[in-house]
Structures are given as C-alpha cells and as structure tokens.
Amino acid sequence: MLRPPLALLALAACHCVAAPDSSENDSEPGKSSAPEKPWKAAPEPAEPDLATAGGGAEWTSWFNIDHPGGGGDYESLDAIRFYYGARVCARPVAVQARTTEWELPRDVGQVVHVSPKKGFRCVNTEQPPGKTCSNYHIRFLCPLEAAWGEWGAWGPCSRSCGAAAKRQRRRSCPGGKKSPCAGRATEVQPCPPAPCPACPGHALQGTVVSAAGAALPGARIFLEGRPPALLARSDARGRFHVPGLCPGAAANLSAHLEKFAPALAPIVSNGSGLSVARLVLQRLEKPYMVTQPQGQVRRAGQAAAFCCGAAGTPAPTKYFWYHNGTLLDRKVLKYDSRLVLRALTVAHAGTYHCKASSEAGAIRSAPAQLVVLAPGQQSCKVEPEPNLIELPAECRGAAAGPRYYDVGQCPAAPCGEGECGGAALPVKVVAECGCGPCARPRVLVQGRVTAADTGEPLRFGHIFLGKEKVGFTGYQGSFTIEVPPGTQRLVARFVDRQQRLVDTVRVLPFDRRGGAVYQEVKMLRRKEPVDLDAGRANAIPLGEARGQEPVGELLIPAGAFLRPSGEVFTGTVKASVTFLDPRDVATAGAASSDLSFANAEGEIVPLRTYGMFAVDFREGESNEVLQTGPVQVRMDARQIRVPEHLQNMKLWSLNPETGLWEEEGVFRQVKERRRKREDRTFLIGNMEIRERRLFNLDVPENRRCFVKVRAYSNEKFNAHEQLEGVVISLINLEPQPGYPTNPRAWGRFDSVVTGPNGACLPAFCDGERPDAYTAYVTATLGGEELEAVASSPKLNPGAVGVSQPYLNKLGYRRLDHDEPSLKKTAFQINVAKPDPNNIDETNGPVYPYRSLRECEEAPASANHFRFYRVEVDKYEYNVVPFKESDLTSWTGDYLSWWPNPQEFRACFIKVRIEGPQEYMVRSRSAGGSHPRTRGQLYGLRDTRSVRDMQLENSSGACVEFKCSGMLFDQSLVDRTLVSIIPQGSCRRTAVNGLLRDYLARHPPLAEDNNTAAFTMLAPADPLGHNYGIYTVTDQSPRLAKEIAIGRCFDGTSDGFSREMKSGAGTAVTFTCRERPATRESFFQRLLAAPAEALAEMRREMGAAEQRRAPPDVLDFSSGWRAAGPAPRGPGGQRRVRAQL
C-alpha cells in the first residue's frame, strides 16, 4: 500500500441535497475598482470623550467586512449597513480604526481616510514605498440623545373584530430639543383581521409546549391565512382559548415565541363545537456544520464539486461560497449547498469555504483546498524523500553518519553499505514511489472518564454524539469513539446514569490522518441538593474558591418554580447548583466544551470564562424535574477587573449537540449602597431555566495568538524524531497580580494533536505588556505525560528551542523551577505578542492570530517550545522502516513488522532480572515457520529493565516482539522465532510453567540450548498475564503498545501501571551477577598460580562449548547475515534490501 500524495485518480462524485435558492443579495457593496474622489479626512479620535455628542454617546461593535487585496482595504458605511442593518446609527459622529493586530494607523505609518458619513478606506498606492495596507476593523460613535427610544406597545384596535380596524404606537426622542430625531414619533398599521363570533357555542382551545413537553407561556397564536390573524397568547400553563371560532376542516394554527422556531399544527374538531390544537415549539439553535467541503486535486479542464451541509433549528436555507475569502457570485455559478466549478484553470486553485445561515445565526465551514495541475504537471513524485532511521549501537552506516541511515519515504533513497559489528544488517530502502488508491483511514478517540475529585471511573455511562447514543463507558471508565468521516469538530457528551456527576460535553481532539488519540475526561461531581421554600425568594451563591467571595449569586423570586405543565410549584424544592470556579486552576480539566461560540459571520471564536454553573431543581417528594420562570444572575463587578469585560459580559448556555455556547442574555450595571459610604456595582442578567443546560458567565476575547509546540521521541530533539499524535493542552491563566486579576485563575483551555510539523495552540496574548497573559502547557501521549525542557538551574535557549532575548521576554519556567519536588511535565510562559518591528520576535514561537498558516508551516529550525519522551536506553529497529505516527508509510512486504495497516497487534514478553542493577534486554524477531521469511530478520528491540521498588535486587523488562500470525498477503501463518537476550553475565533460571507447557503442546519447538538466552516460536494465540505474554490489538500501533506495556508493568491482563511489578505475570527469569571488585583478574591468577589458572580456564571453555548459542540467536556483540532477493510490495512502492 502506498502513501497517496495526491488523490488525482480518485475522482469522487459529490452527492448533496440542494437547498432552496436564497433571495439574499450576493453582491459585495462598498468596494469598487473604479477610482473615487478623496474623502475629506476627519481627525482620528484616539479615545474620544463619550460626552462629545452632548448628553452621551456609545461605540458600536467592531466591523471588518473587507480584507486588504487589490487596491487596499475598504470598510464603507454603506457596505456595513448592508450586512449589519441597524447596528449602526443613522448619523454617527466619529470613526475609530485599528488593525486586526490592535494597532492604530499612525502606529504602523499608514495613510488612511476616515469619515463618519462614508466609513474608512486605505489605498495601497498612497502608502510609503514598500508598504501596503493592513487589515482594519472600524467602529462608529453614535450619539445617545439623538436616537429614538424603543417603540411602545401597540394600542387597542379601533374595532374588536372584522376588517378595516387600525391601531397605533408611539416612541419618544430623549434629548430631542438639542438634536431632533429623524422620522415619525407615531406609527399606524391595520389590525390583523379577527373573525367576529359567528359561531355561538363553538370554541378553540389548545396548548403550546416545548419539545420536552414543558409549557410555554407568552406564545402568539395565529390562524393561518392571507394575512394570518392573531387569535390569542398562551397563558402561564401554555394554554389558550378562543371563543366563537369555528374554523374550516383544513385550517392550521401557528405559534411564535422568542428564542423558538415557529411551529404549525392542524386544528382538530370533535364535532361537538370544540376544536383543539397542540403546538410543539423547537428551541432556536444556531446552525452547525454536518458536511464539510473536502479538498480535491484536478487537472486543468476538469470539473470539481464542493459540498457543504448545515443543521440547526430552523434548518439553514441560505448558503454562500467563498474563494480565498471572496464571496462568489451566485447568479454566475448558480450554487446552493453544492458548488460546481467547470473548465478549471490554475486561477481556480486555492481555498474554498461555505457559510450557511438561518434566522438563528450563521456558521462557516472549514476551508477545503483545491489543487489544479497545469498541463504536463506530474501529480506524483517518483523520487523518495529523505527518512533517517537509527541503527543499532554497534552499527556504523556509510550513508548518513555513524548512527543513522537514510531509507527514504514516499512521496518525494538509494542503498548504501557499512559495517555493523563485523556482520551484515538487512534493511530495505524506498527506491521508487508512485500513486496508489486512496484509502480512508480509521480515526479513533480512546480514553477514560473519571470523577474530577476522587478519580472514580464512570461505569457504564452513556456516550452521545449529537442526539445519537453511540455507546457506553466500560467498568473502568474506558471508551472508544470512532470518528465519523468528514468530522471537523468531535463533540461528545458523557452522561452519568446515576446522576452523581454533572453531564459533561467535551470537544475531543483527534488525528485526521488515522489512528487513535488517548484522552482523559474529568467529570464534575454534582453538588448535594439543599431544601428551598418555593413560596419565598431564594439566593444561591455562585463560587466556592477558598478564602474568596462568591463570583455572584442566582436570585430566584417567590413563585418562580414551575412544573413542566406550567403550574406554579409551592412546596419544598431540592436545588442543586454546581459551580465550576475558574479561580481554582484544578477545575480546568473538568470544564465542558472548549469555550467557543459562532459569531454573526459564522466564524467560531473564543470566549473567556468567569465561571460555569449547572442547575437541577426537583420536587422534594416526587423528585420530578422543575423549571423556573424569570430569575436573575447577579455578578459582583469587583471580580471583573478588566473594564471592557464589564461592558461585554454576557450569559451563555451550552448547546450539548454542537459544543458551542449560545447567547442567553445580557447584563446591565446596577449600583447599590451596601454600607455607609460604600457603593457597589453589580451586573444583573435575566434568564429562564426551561432546560437543564450548563450556563456560563463569559466575554468574547479578541487578543489572540498561536503558540508553536513540538514533541520529540528523546532529548536529542532531532527534527526527524518528532512525535505525532501527542495531545498538547494549553490553559490560559489569568494575568499577573495588579494587571487585571488573580493569577491563580484560568480563563480558557485548548487541546491540539501534533502532526508531522508540531502543533499550533490558540492563546490569549497582549502586545503592550508581556506578562499580561500567561499560559500553562502540558503534553500527553496515550495517557503518558511527556517531559518539558528544564529551566533551572540555568536556562538553556538551545534546549528550550527559543532564542534570546525573546525567551527572557516570554519568561519560560518549568513547573519544578522553584520547587524540585513538583512534576516536570508542564511549563508556564508569558504569552507576549510578537513585535513585528523586532526581528528577534518574527520567527516564533508566538505568532499573531492572523498568521496561523505561517505557524503551521514553520520549519523545525524556527523557534518553538519542546516536550520529549523519557525513554532511557530504549531502541527499535525494523528491517522494513515504518513510521507508527504515519500509517500511510506502511509497505506491503513479507518482512514488515506490522502485517496489516488496518489493525495493529502488539506483543510483549515480561522478563524478570535478578541482579544488583538494571540491565539491557534485547529481543530478536525473525521468520520462524513461513517459507518466505524463515530465518530472515524482522527487527530488533532493546529495552532497559526497570527497578522493582518492592523487591530487593529485582528488576523487570517488558520487551516487544513481533507477533505470530498472517503476513501481509494473508495466506500463511508465521510463528515468529523470538530470542530474548539480556546483556551482561546472565543465566536463565526459570521459565513460566504455563508458557513452557503451551509451547510443548504447539510444535515445532525452537532450539533453546543457550542458558544465557530464551528462544521460542511465538504463540499464535493471544495469551495473557498467566503466561507472561501480553497482547493488545488496536487501530493505532502506538496505543496498542502503550496499553500492552501498562498491563505488562502491572502483571495483569486488564490493569495499567507505570510502576514495575517484576514478581507478577513473568514469562522468563534471568539471574545476572557482577564480578566482585576485589576478585583478581585471570592474568593476576596466572602469575600467582599458573597450574590452577590453566585448569580453571579449561573448565570454563568446556562449559561454554556445551551452552554455545545456535546460529539464529544474536547476542549484543555478535552479528548475523541474511540473504535472498528483495520482494516487491504491492501498489508500485519498491523496497531494495541493503546490507550494512
């Protein structure tokens, strides 16, 4: 099987469901290639006084509808109003512009034009030589006194029923004496035609409920027609009653309620003058992507089709396609959710993404890359790329230095010769590459779910992907999730059936190239309920950090608790409010989702949290779930020390299906006097608790960067020894004391899986003060924590991976910097935004938010932070090289260590060493029973034994060997010939009895005459710890090996340990001894007593002759030779055997 570098030959058909055509204008107003007259430049207010407009003014949000390209950057007022409607006032008085890097135009030395009437523009031809316009966003200052107030309620209709009735409403103009408001103060409209009671004795009644069956008060009920007629509103129990109405047989009702999608239902008559209807409303849900466009490779002249699909409530009906960020013309391309490009040219190449929108919001898809090959351009490279493998310690390779040999890899390495301990070492190298069929990799996420406080596993908990239940957790809390094809964002919900733990929603990182990623999921314990009197007002504190006041409180007025039917509950309430306090860093691992939301443009952007809380209200006696009417969330403004956060704080709720936070309400500032001369400011937000959802106190944060991190297999930090599939996690810590808040708190967390070029993690950053934001970074691989580079006693920039003086500015500190007893598996940095004018800060490891591509493509020589795996004296060698982090590098060859790229079976044997120190143990795996591989080497594994802390002079080694089984052609089984050889003066003293009996019952038996080694034809069955053999099968080779090693260390078939238990589950035991330091050498004994020394030598030579090793056993000082033609693998990838 080949790595398919380009999927040119796999022209897949794209099947999509066409969405209805949108009536939204596709043009992009405000940007034209025609020259314009210069605007009159208005002075740019750095920080205008909000009183400049008279009685007061306020800024709008920031707008950015254009990107620099062509002639420059144009943010015209007309275009902003086209996209955002009334979010800009009629007559703004000032404009403020900043780059997306949060810099003023004068700071970057650019010429711009601003006008409150026209907006902003920056023209490339007007800039100083060598400069072009930056990407700007702008906001407008709108006067408060010259704006109309909110419209009042509509007055009564001039007629109670029938037609020709009218009604009016009014609005006021505060401060209108100074600057009158434009428009009318009154508005008149015809009343909806209401039928007069023409059917005495008839009536219509019904209910309005949510999808969960809860009553919905305040819904407007319409009789569908032209136009629809308003009949009634639902009461507190969701009921409505309309007397004197006798609709026709085909009549329908509709219900409308804020935050819910409209619903339609038929009217059912029972023939006795009473008609009934039941309307079920679905909560509005922002769109989310379910089908992502996929990257494609085409030749010029061919066609390409991109598909995208979104779900939500209501379902999105408007789709927009963009090429390199530019909106495509719907009228020309006639697209909907499917975009077809015909007669491709090189100009069509680039990135494509779609945006889906509905009345609930919008969402953007992930970008898809289109590669268009010019005529004559080759899609596949025949020449292999360099790929260095490490040779055994006794080898000397001639091709790439003393320890490494270039075996090549596809796509885009000849043979060489060298000495290897005086013998030949077989190795196969890539000679030629080509295109093969594209295979869809199997992508898995595996892990364990435990309680955050006690580590208790979630036993048999439910696992949901969206609305679909996909499985259960195991007895130890383990789980495996297969990632559906095309998934960009894996959202999983874990539910405790016993309701002791709060439901947890996690966005799980995964490796899109295939294989499994391991994740530890922590669940928050549900707080014990307290008894509340529903007939009285109640206040529940939010925040439990020791020694600190609560962040806020939940205020529940009297009579606010409701049954699902809408009936007011007046008894005792069991109330459980579980608050996750970010002031405690230990709570970060138990937080739900990844703190992101979809903005108005459909882009997923981050939030900064001030706390999350989950609510559960139940009746005291029946334990039935209760809801609430309007309640308040009250926040103490002293807990929010960033001024702009006071203005932007909002209340959010989590959508468990999308993992995105949705706006639930806004906060208003209220000042109260608590004590004499003490004024306190509070933020008050209103909400209703109709569903058991997780709520969040968050603000959007736009000061963002990316941090480059790489993981390595050892402390040498060679670029070709990077680890892929490592989960890097970054927790954004609060700024330093006095900047805005407590440094012990966290505000956000993110996890990214490393690829062949490391990982780029989003983080909050600041360009004005380096220590404004800090980050805490960790790395795990299959549950194993990787080690960070030391920062003490002396900071070594070459080891950390970041050059000076930028390293000092970032303040790199490993966790044990001041306290050696702490773990070495994390580091903390100041996320200082790089200065573009400082050349020392333009090469990483921190990149501006708009430079994600630069971060992802940065070479290994660029600045980056490092983790490494602590593996002392561990070595692997395969005759057919294979990168376990890249499954597409597998080659179909009889000597491949892994015969099946879809399922990887890892085998380990546990060896006990009785001796005063730790010893190296080697396993040699060769063909045993297969005619094509008999006697030929598969590979070597060297492992140093690990000291058993419970047993004196005892250590253990878990040594991998090649499992017996089918080879890649799946025709015959090969019983691998395995030799286990410890280094040093060692003697085999015991073999597991069950293993010995198994081998005797399954012939043939391997020659096992050498007491310094152990040789066997490996079992074809997956034996367990009773035999000392540990076998695990998984779709990821790394994960299979990690699980097997954990069981081997523990000495059980289902446990896991990182502490060696050498006395449990052992296959073979060796006793090793060291020559006493006081013993005379043979030369000294020969001088002192020649006869006795010669007699001793003859006795030792005779004993050695009896235990001479057979030719197929290799010890650490001898070599081997293998011959035979090199087989050719399928698919065109050819490997050539080299003798080293």
XYZ file of C-alpha atoms in Angstrom, residues 347-934:
588
model
C -6.688 30.523 -11.317
C -9.350 28.347 -9.665
C -6.793 26.886 -7.242
C -6.965 27.991 -3.631
C -9.171 27.562 -0.584
C -12.962 27.312 -0.652
C -15.399 27.513 2.214
C -19.121 27.958 2.597
C -21.328 29.841 5.034
C -24.794 28.643 5.999
C -27.305 30.972 7.641
C -30.782 30.929 9.130
C -32.775 33.254 11.341
C -30.905 31.809 14.347
C -27.433 32.727 13.058
C -24.675 31.576 10.713
C -21.804 29.097 10.620
C -18.709 28.801 8.434
C -17.274 25.558 7.180
C -13.660 24.508 7.388
C -11.625 25.519 4.339
C -11.035 22.997 1.558
C -8.011 23.159 -0.730
C -8.344 22.836 -4.491
C -5.154 21.959 -6.380
C -5.279 22.425 -10.143
C -2.489 20.729 -12.096
C -1.295 22.528 -15.168
C -0.945 20.538 -18.420
C 2.064 18.243 -18.183
C 2.461 18.694 -14.416
C 3.131 15.386 -12.605
C 0.881 14.526 -9.683
C 3.246 12.067 -8.021
C 6.942 12.350 -7.283
C 8.965 9.287 -8.160
C 11.976 10.236 -6.042
C 11.647 9.392 -2.349
C 12.165 11.970 0.370
C 14.914 11.537 2.994
C 13.968 9.429 6.015
C 16.634 8.695 8.633
C 16.415 5.670 10.918
C 18.663 4.989 13.879
C 20.861 1.904 13.601
C 21.803 -0.370 16.497
C 24.582 0.921 18.704
C 27.158 -1.489 17.246
C 26.498 -0.338 13.648
C 28.285 2.246 11.521
C 26.361 3.391 8.435
C 28.108 4.947 5.490
C 25.142 6.914 4.137
C 24.238 9.309 6.928
C 26.838 9.274 9.668
C 27.648 6.883 12.455
C 24.172 6.266 13.901
C 21.612 6.999 11.168
C 20.782 5.581 7.765
C 18.593 7.092 5.051
C 15.920 4.594 3.965
C 13.669 7.105 2.183
C 9.937 7.600 2.307
C 7.161 8.326 -0.151
C 6.340 10.676 -1.583
C 9.212 12.538 -2.651
C 16.774 6.825 -1.443
C 19.364 4.622 -2.759
C 21.255 1.879 -0.961
C 24.482 2.172 0.990
C 26.899 -0.106 2.779
C 28.620 -0.003 6.126
C 29.940 -2.104 8.999
C 27.653 -3.349 11.763
C 29.692 -5.176 14.384
C 31.522 -7.075 11.655
C 28.312 -8.560 10.192
C 25.635 -7.641 7.677
C 22.415 -5.912 8.799
C 19.484 -6.211 6.376
C 17.488 -3.050 5.756
C 15.056 -2.134 2.993
C 15.013 1.324 1.484
C 12.499 3.072 -0.756
C 13.717 3.092 -4.348
C 10.688 4.432 -6.189
C 7.301 5.983 -5.414
C 4.034 6.186 -7.271
C 0.323 6.891 -6.912
C -1.922 4.264 -5.382
C -5.577 4.048 -4.484
C -6.778 6.392 -1.751
C -7.832 4.640 1.450
C -9.975 6.228 4.109
C -8.174 5.862 7.446
C -10.000 4.742 10.554
C -9.913 7.535 13.122
C -10.491 6.751 16.800
C -10.577 8.576 20.113
C -9.995 6.390 23.152
C -9.685 7.272 26.785
C -11.090 7.071 30.267
C -13.797 9.033 32.098
C -13.355 9.655 35.819
C -14.668 11.931 38.552
C -12.566 15.080 38.875
C -12.398 14.926 42.682
C -11.846 11.236 43.511
C -10.753 9.621 40.233
C -13.680 7.190 40.448
C -14.390 5.793 36.956
C -17.688 6.486 35.194
C -19.012 2.946 34.928
C -21.390 2.190 32.074
C -22.130 5.856 31.394
C -23.922 6.916 28.213
C -21.930 8.436 25.326
C -23.688 10.701 22.820
C -22.530 12.238 19.547
C -25.146 14.899 18.879
C -28.531 13.318 19.569
C -27.336 9.794 18.846
C -26.203 7.470 21.606
C -23.090 5.699 20.335
C -22.131 3.512 23.289
C -21.213 3.142 26.947
C -18.126 3.524 29.054
C -16.574 0.343 30.443
C -16.270 -0.830 34.021
C -13.025 1.133 34.394
C -14.483 4.159 32.622
C -12.763 3.378 29.304
C -14.335 4.324 25.994
C -13.659 4.165 22.259
C -15.307 6.504 19.743
C -14.925 6.066 16.001
C -14.843 9.484 14.387
C -17.375 9.769 11.540
C -15.820 10.601 8.135
C -15.628 14.310 7.360
C -15.804 15.363 11.020
C -14.011 18.606 11.790
C -15.185 19.042 15.379
C -15.891 15.948 17.512
C -18.398 16.802 20.242
C -19.129 14.018 22.741
C -21.476 14.114 25.730
C -20.911 11.814 28.719
C -23.914 11.145 30.979
C -23.835 9.517 34.409
C -26.881 7.257 34.661
C -26.871 7.598 38.449
C -26.807 11.431 38.207
C -23.963 11.728 40.716
C -21.811 13.569 38.179
C -22.740 16.545 36.026
C -23.236 15.768 32.339
C -20.027 16.679 30.557
C -19.673 17.863 26.960
C -16.165 17.651 25.515
C -14.696 18.678 22.181
C -12.215 15.841 21.678
C -9.091 16.326 19.535
C -8.303 13.571 17.045
C -5.758 12.729 14.340
C -7.401 13.187 10.931
C -4.739 11.041 9.243
C -5.889 7.956 11.140
C -5.144 6.028 14.282
C -6.228 6.627 17.854
C -5.723 9.509 20.269
C -5.993 8.982 24.028
C -7.974 11.418 26.209
C -8.624 11.683 29.929
C -12.110 13.110 30.591
C -12.920 14.555 34.012
C -16.500 14.970 35.226
C -17.601 17.437 37.895
C -19.396 15.959 40.901
C -22.941 17.220 41.284
C -23.334 19.344 44.386
C -25.527 17.945 47.127
C -29.042 19.476 46.917
C -30.367 21.909 49.512
C -34.002 22.429 50.504
C -35.630 25.648 49.311
C -39.092 27.012 50.068
C -40.666 27.687 46.673
C -43.005 30.255 48.243
C -40.123 32.508 49.303
C -37.346 34.332 47.496
C -34.047 32.413 47.457
C -30.435 33.322 46.728
C -27.843 30.675 45.802
C -24.148 31.755 45.829
C -22.022 31.088 42.745
C -18.380 30.457 43.537
C -16.594 28.252 46.031
C -12.925 29.237 45.915
C -11.359 29.139 49.357
C -10.849 32.465 51.058
C -12.633 34.422 48.323
C -16.081 35.885 47.973
C -18.523 34.305 45.516
C -18.395 35.457 41.905
C -22.121 36.123 42.074
C -25.440 34.621 43.061
C -28.558 33.163 41.495
C -31.685 35.049 42.662
C -34.941 33.104 42.468
C -38.089 35.100 43.336
C -41.049 33.613 45.174
C -43.320 31.548 42.971
C -40.715 31.134 40.242
C -40.601 27.327 40.341
C -42.865 25.679 37.760
C -43.920 22.179 36.912
C -43.464 21.188 33.230
C -47.200 21.815 32.772
C -46.670 25.463 33.747
C -48.343 25.086 37.158
C -46.654 27.078 39.913
C -44.997 24.799 42.467
C -45.302 25.874 46.112
C -43.691 23.046 48.103
C -40.119 22.129 49.024
C -37.540 22.199 46.254
C -34.383 20.071 46.147
C -31.974 22.517 44.497
C -28.526 21.552 43.239
C -26.417 24.298 41.666
C -22.911 23.090 40.769
C -20.496 25.928 40.065
C -17.153 25.466 38.311
C -14.922 28.229 39.658
C -12.041 29.214 37.329
C -10.228 30.823 40.267
C -9.193 27.249 41.097
C -6.799 26.064 38.366
C -7.532 22.428 39.222
C -11.051 22.800 37.796
C -9.841 23.427 34.218
C -9.790 19.723 33.378
C -13.464 19.316 34.306
C -14.811 22.219 32.242
C -17.272 21.457 29.477
C -16.790 22.230 25.780
C -13.911 24.387 24.534
C -15.378 27.840 25.298
C -16.214 28.861 21.736
C -19.217 30.418 20.012
C -20.243 31.218 16.451
C -20.354 34.954 15.767
C -22.625 36.750 13.315
C -20.309 35.849 10.432
C -20.394 32.148 11.318
C -16.774 32.102 12.485
C -16.023 30.086 15.623
C -14.299 32.445 18.074
C -13.155 32.017 21.694
C -14.687 33.082 24.992
C -13.090 33.879 28.317
C -14.978 32.438 31.272
C -15.703 33.821 34.730
C -17.497 30.658 35.807
C -19.914 27.904 34.754
C -22.861 26.504 36.636
C -25.265 23.610 36.138
C -28.714 23.666 37.753
C -31.010 20.848 38.796
C -34.300 21.612 40.558
C -36.636 18.817 41.695
C -39.763 18.400 43.776
C -38.949 17.395 47.337
C -41.306 14.414 47.481
C -41.769 13.081 43.935
C -38.283 14.036 42.650
C -39.884 15.334 39.447
C -37.888 17.903 37.491
C -38.882 21.558 37.965
C -38.366 24.581 35.767
C -38.274 28.272 36.635
C -39.799 31.417 35.312
C -37.714 34.605 35.175
C -34.715 34.515 37.532
C -31.663 36.748 37.882
C -27.937 36.135 37.808
C -26.139 38.754 39.847
C -22.358 39.220 39.436
C -20.060 41.214 41.674
C -18.279 43.743 39.456
C -15.228 43.648 41.741
C -14.482 40.168 40.398
C -14.127 41.649 36.885
C -11.096 43.899 36.774
C -10.853 44.374 33.018
C -13.015 47.443 32.212
C -14.023 46.265 28.743
C -15.221 42.971 30.201
C -17.808 44.863 32.258
C -19.340 46.141 29.036
C -19.171 42.845 27.150
C -20.150 40.319 29.827
C -22.972 38.026 28.717
C -24.824 34.987 29.928
C -24.406 31.912 27.731
C -25.847 28.419 27.607
C -24.228 25.338 26.120
C -25.732 23.505 23.181
C -24.817 19.889 24.033
C -25.103 18.754 20.414
C -22.745 21.298 18.839
C -20.499 22.024 21.832
C -20.927 25.753 21.111
C -22.098 28.362 23.592
C -25.183 30.369 22.632
C -26.108 33.791 23.973
C -28.761 33.549 26.661
C -28.919 37.138 27.911
C -27.013 40.347 28.536
C -26.040 42.052 31.784
C -26.812 45.583 32.917
C -24.843 47.505 35.519
C -26.601 48.484 38.752
C -25.058 50.465 41.616
C -26.125 49.733 45.171
C -25.104 51.139 48.529
C -24.322 48.311 50.918
C -22.839 50.197 53.847
C -22.288 53.774 54.731
C -20.001 55.355 52.113
C -19.683 52.082 50.216
C -21.140 51.898 46.711
C -21.073 48.505 44.997
C -21.620 47.791 41.308
C -23.344 44.605 40.212
C -24.107 43.069 36.849
C -27.689 41.826 36.603
C -28.760 39.339 33.929
C -32.200 37.797 33.391
C -32.905 34.247 32.273
C -35.397 31.414 32.451
C -34.416 27.845 33.240
C -36.556 25.692 30.996
C -33.994 23.009 30.241
C -31.172 21.525 32.296
C -28.310 23.113 30.469
C -24.933 24.374 31.514
C -24.640 28.150 31.831
C -21.570 30.328 31.526
C -20.515 33.844 32.507
C -18.302 34.806 29.563
C -16.898 37.612 27.462
C -15.550 37.340 23.890
C -11.791 37.930 23.730
C -10.078 39.279 20.623
C -6.447 39.494 21.774
C -5.348 36.143 20.376
C -2.157 34.456 19.210
C -0.834 30.989 18.399
C 1.946 29.153 20.263
C 4.152 26.629 18.419
C 4.933 23.396 20.286
C 6.714 20.221 19.131
C 7.129 16.802 20.777
C 10.193 14.583 20.352
C 10.947 10.933 20.980
C 14.030 11.771 23.061
C 16.122 14.584 24.456
C 18.233 14.921 21.289
C 15.470 16.962 19.599
C 16.244 15.731 16.086
C 13.727 17.044 13.556
C 13.159 13.567 12.092
C 12.370 12.146 15.553
C 9.262 14.222 16.215
C 6.252 12.505 17.753
C 2.856 12.739 16.112
C -0.466 12.160 17.810
C 0.612 13.883 21.043
C -2.182 15.846 22.725
C -0.844 19.305 23.637
C -3.059 21.224 26.082
C -2.794 24.935 26.856
C -4.599 26.587 29.763
C -4.857 30.368 29.597
C -4.066 31.653 33.079
C -5.154 34.989 34.395
C -2.753 37.914 34.140
C -0.186 38.799 36.756
C -1.300 40.478 40.016
C -2.296 44.080 39.505
C -2.760 43.814 35.763
C -6.247 42.775 35.775
C -6.930 39.904 38.160
C -5.883 36.889 40.193
C -3.022 34.853 38.670
C -4.387 31.599 40.061
C -7.494 31.719 37.874
C -7.819 30.316 34.373
C -9.873 31.732 31.552
C -9.768 29.218 28.699
C -8.236 25.916 27.622
C -7.448 24.318 24.247
C -6.065 20.969 23.063
C -4.415 20.205 19.714
C -2.915 16.966 18.342
C 0.606 17.222 16.942
C 1.208 16.395 13.296
C 4.454 15.944 11.366
C 5.250 19.620 11.951
C 4.157 20.026 15.564
C 1.061 21.887 16.749
C -0.161 25.496 16.950
C -2.280 26.254 20.014
C -4.527 29.323 20.337
C -3.866 31.523 23.364
C -4.743 34.972 24.665
C -1.870 37.431 24.274
C -1.024 41.100 24.676
C 1.353 43.336 22.773
C 1.673 46.114 25.329
C 2.693 44.173 28.413
C 4.467 40.801 28.073
C 3.157 39.388 31.345
C -0.446 40.427 30.760
C -1.424 36.867 29.854
C 0.249 33.613 30.837
C -0.266 30.022 29.697
C 0.246 26.594 31.261
C 1.196 23.897 28.702
C 1.219 20.077 29.031
C 1.638 17.126 26.635
C 0.379 13.527 26.795
C 0.783 10.510 24.526
C -1.501 7.554 25.161
C -2.026 8.709 28.749
C 1.728 9.146 29.336
C 2.885 12.635 30.303
C 5.828 13.953 28.314
C 8.563 15.971 29.964
C 9.230 19.654 29.326
C 12.720 21.110 28.971
C 14.259 22.188 32.273
C 14.505 25.891 33.148
C 16.796 25.578 36.166
C 19.464 25.785 37.438
C 20.362 27.530 34.177
C 18.090 28.351 31.263
C 19.425 26.850 28.026
C 17.844 28.526 24.961
C 19.204 25.800 22.680
C 17.366 23.109 24.633
C 14.155 25.083 25.143
C 14.017 25.827 21.412
C 13.650 29.624 21.653
C 16.458 32.092 21.101
C 17.307 35.064 23.274
C 16.294 37.764 24.040
C 12.734 36.684 23.184
C 12.988 33.748 25.604
C 13.513 36.085 28.561
C 10.531 38.146 27.467
C 8.380 35.009 27.413
C 9.504 34.080 30.928
C 9.781 30.322 30.340
C 9.529 28.313 33.583
C 9.137 24.568 34.016
C 6.788 23.533 36.805
C 9.657 22.443 39.068
C 11.642 25.668 38.572
C 11.293 26.816 42.186
C 10.160 23.557 43.767
C 12.156 20.471 42.628
C 9.602 18.086 44.125
C 6.973 19.124 41.569
C 6.419 17.295 38.294
C 8.497 18.084 35.219
C 5.660 17.632 32.734
C 4.480 21.226 32.240
C 5.816 24.708 31.667
C 4.448 28.218 32.033
C 5.111 31.213 29.774
C 4.084 34.813 29.315
C 2.182 34.972 26.033
C 3.852 38.135 24.750
C 2.566 39.110 21.347
C 5.490 39.398 18.900
C 6.607 42.851 17.851
C 6.612 42.930 14.007
C 9.346 45.591 14.092
C 11.671 43.399 16.179
C 13.443 40.802 14.045
C 14.092 38.619 17.128
C 10.336 38.097 17.538
C 9.317 37.301 13.961
C 10.464 33.669 13.971
C 8.123 32.173 16.578
C 7.250 30.584 18.909
C 4.338 33.045 19.341
C 2.532 34.062 16.160
C -0.200 36.686 15.580
C -3.707 35.274 15.227
C -3.822 36.029 11.508
C -0.568 34.107 10.963
C -1.867 30.584 11.614
C -0.599 29.295 8.282
C 2.864 30.710 8.978
C 2.819 28.928 12.343
C 1.685 25.603 10.860
C 4.307 25.693 8.083
C 7.216 26.966 10.211
C 10.402 24.889 9.717
C 11.892 22.877 12.558
C 14.693 25.451 12.778
C 12.216 28.182 13.779
C 11.626 28.964 17.451
C 9.289 26.564 19.239
C 8.704 25.027 22.647
C 9.581 21.379 23.252
C 8.415 18.281 25.037
C 10.203 14.950 24.911
C 9.552 11.364 25.879
C 11.650 9.978 28.707
C 12.761 6.609 27.380
C 16.138 5.648 28.776
C 18.016 3.114 26.641
C 15.082 2.068 24.503
C 15.625 1.236 20.844
C 13.580 -0.124 17.944
C 14.768 -1.332 14.550
C 12.638 -2.603 11.659
C 14.045 -4.165 8.509
C 11.144 -2.553 6.626
C 11.035 1.006 8.048
C 7.663 2.284 9.207
C 6.610 5.470 10.990
C 3.993 4.491 13.530
C 2.690 8.072 13.553
C 2.063 7.958 9.792
C 0.020 4.904 8.824
C 0.335 5.694 5.122
C 4.072 4.899 5.324
C 3.236 1.187 5.699
C 4.604 -1.080 2.997
C 3.200 -4.442 1.955
C 6.300 -6.616 2.437
C 6.845 -10.090 3.881
C 9.334 -8.642 6.368
C 7.027 -5.833 7.602
C 6.782 -5.771 11.378
C 3.082 -4.898 11.173
C 1.415 -7.109 8.536
C -1.945 -5.286 8.485
C -2.195 -1.458 8.331
C -5.834 -1.517 9.461
C -5.281 -3.489 12.678
C -2.137 -3.474 14.769
C -1.335 -6.280 17.211
C 1.350 -5.539 19.813
C 3.046 -8.399 21.714
C 5.268 -8.084 24.775
C 7.051 -10.627 26.960
C 7.829 -9.888 30.593
C 11.373 -10.695 31.718
C 12.488 -10.686 35.346
C 16.125 -9.907 36.132
C 17.585 -10.856 39.492
C 20.684 -8.783 39.931
C 22.116 -5.714 41.653
C 21.432 -3.279 38.798
C 19.305 -2.638 35.713
C 20.208 -4.482 32.509
C 19.566 -4.078 28.795
C 17.388 -6.822 27.287
C 17.206 -7.449 23.533
C 14.554 -9.268 21.558
C 15.355 -10.524 18.064
C 12.351 -11.387 15.886
C 12.903 -13.453 12.729
C 10.853 -15.635 10.420
C 10.132 -18.968 12.029
C 7.706 -21.145 10.045
C 6.769 -19.205 6.891
C 8.706 -20.397 3.805
C 9.211 -16.826 2.525
C 10.685 -15.426 5.744
C 12.209 -18.400 7.625
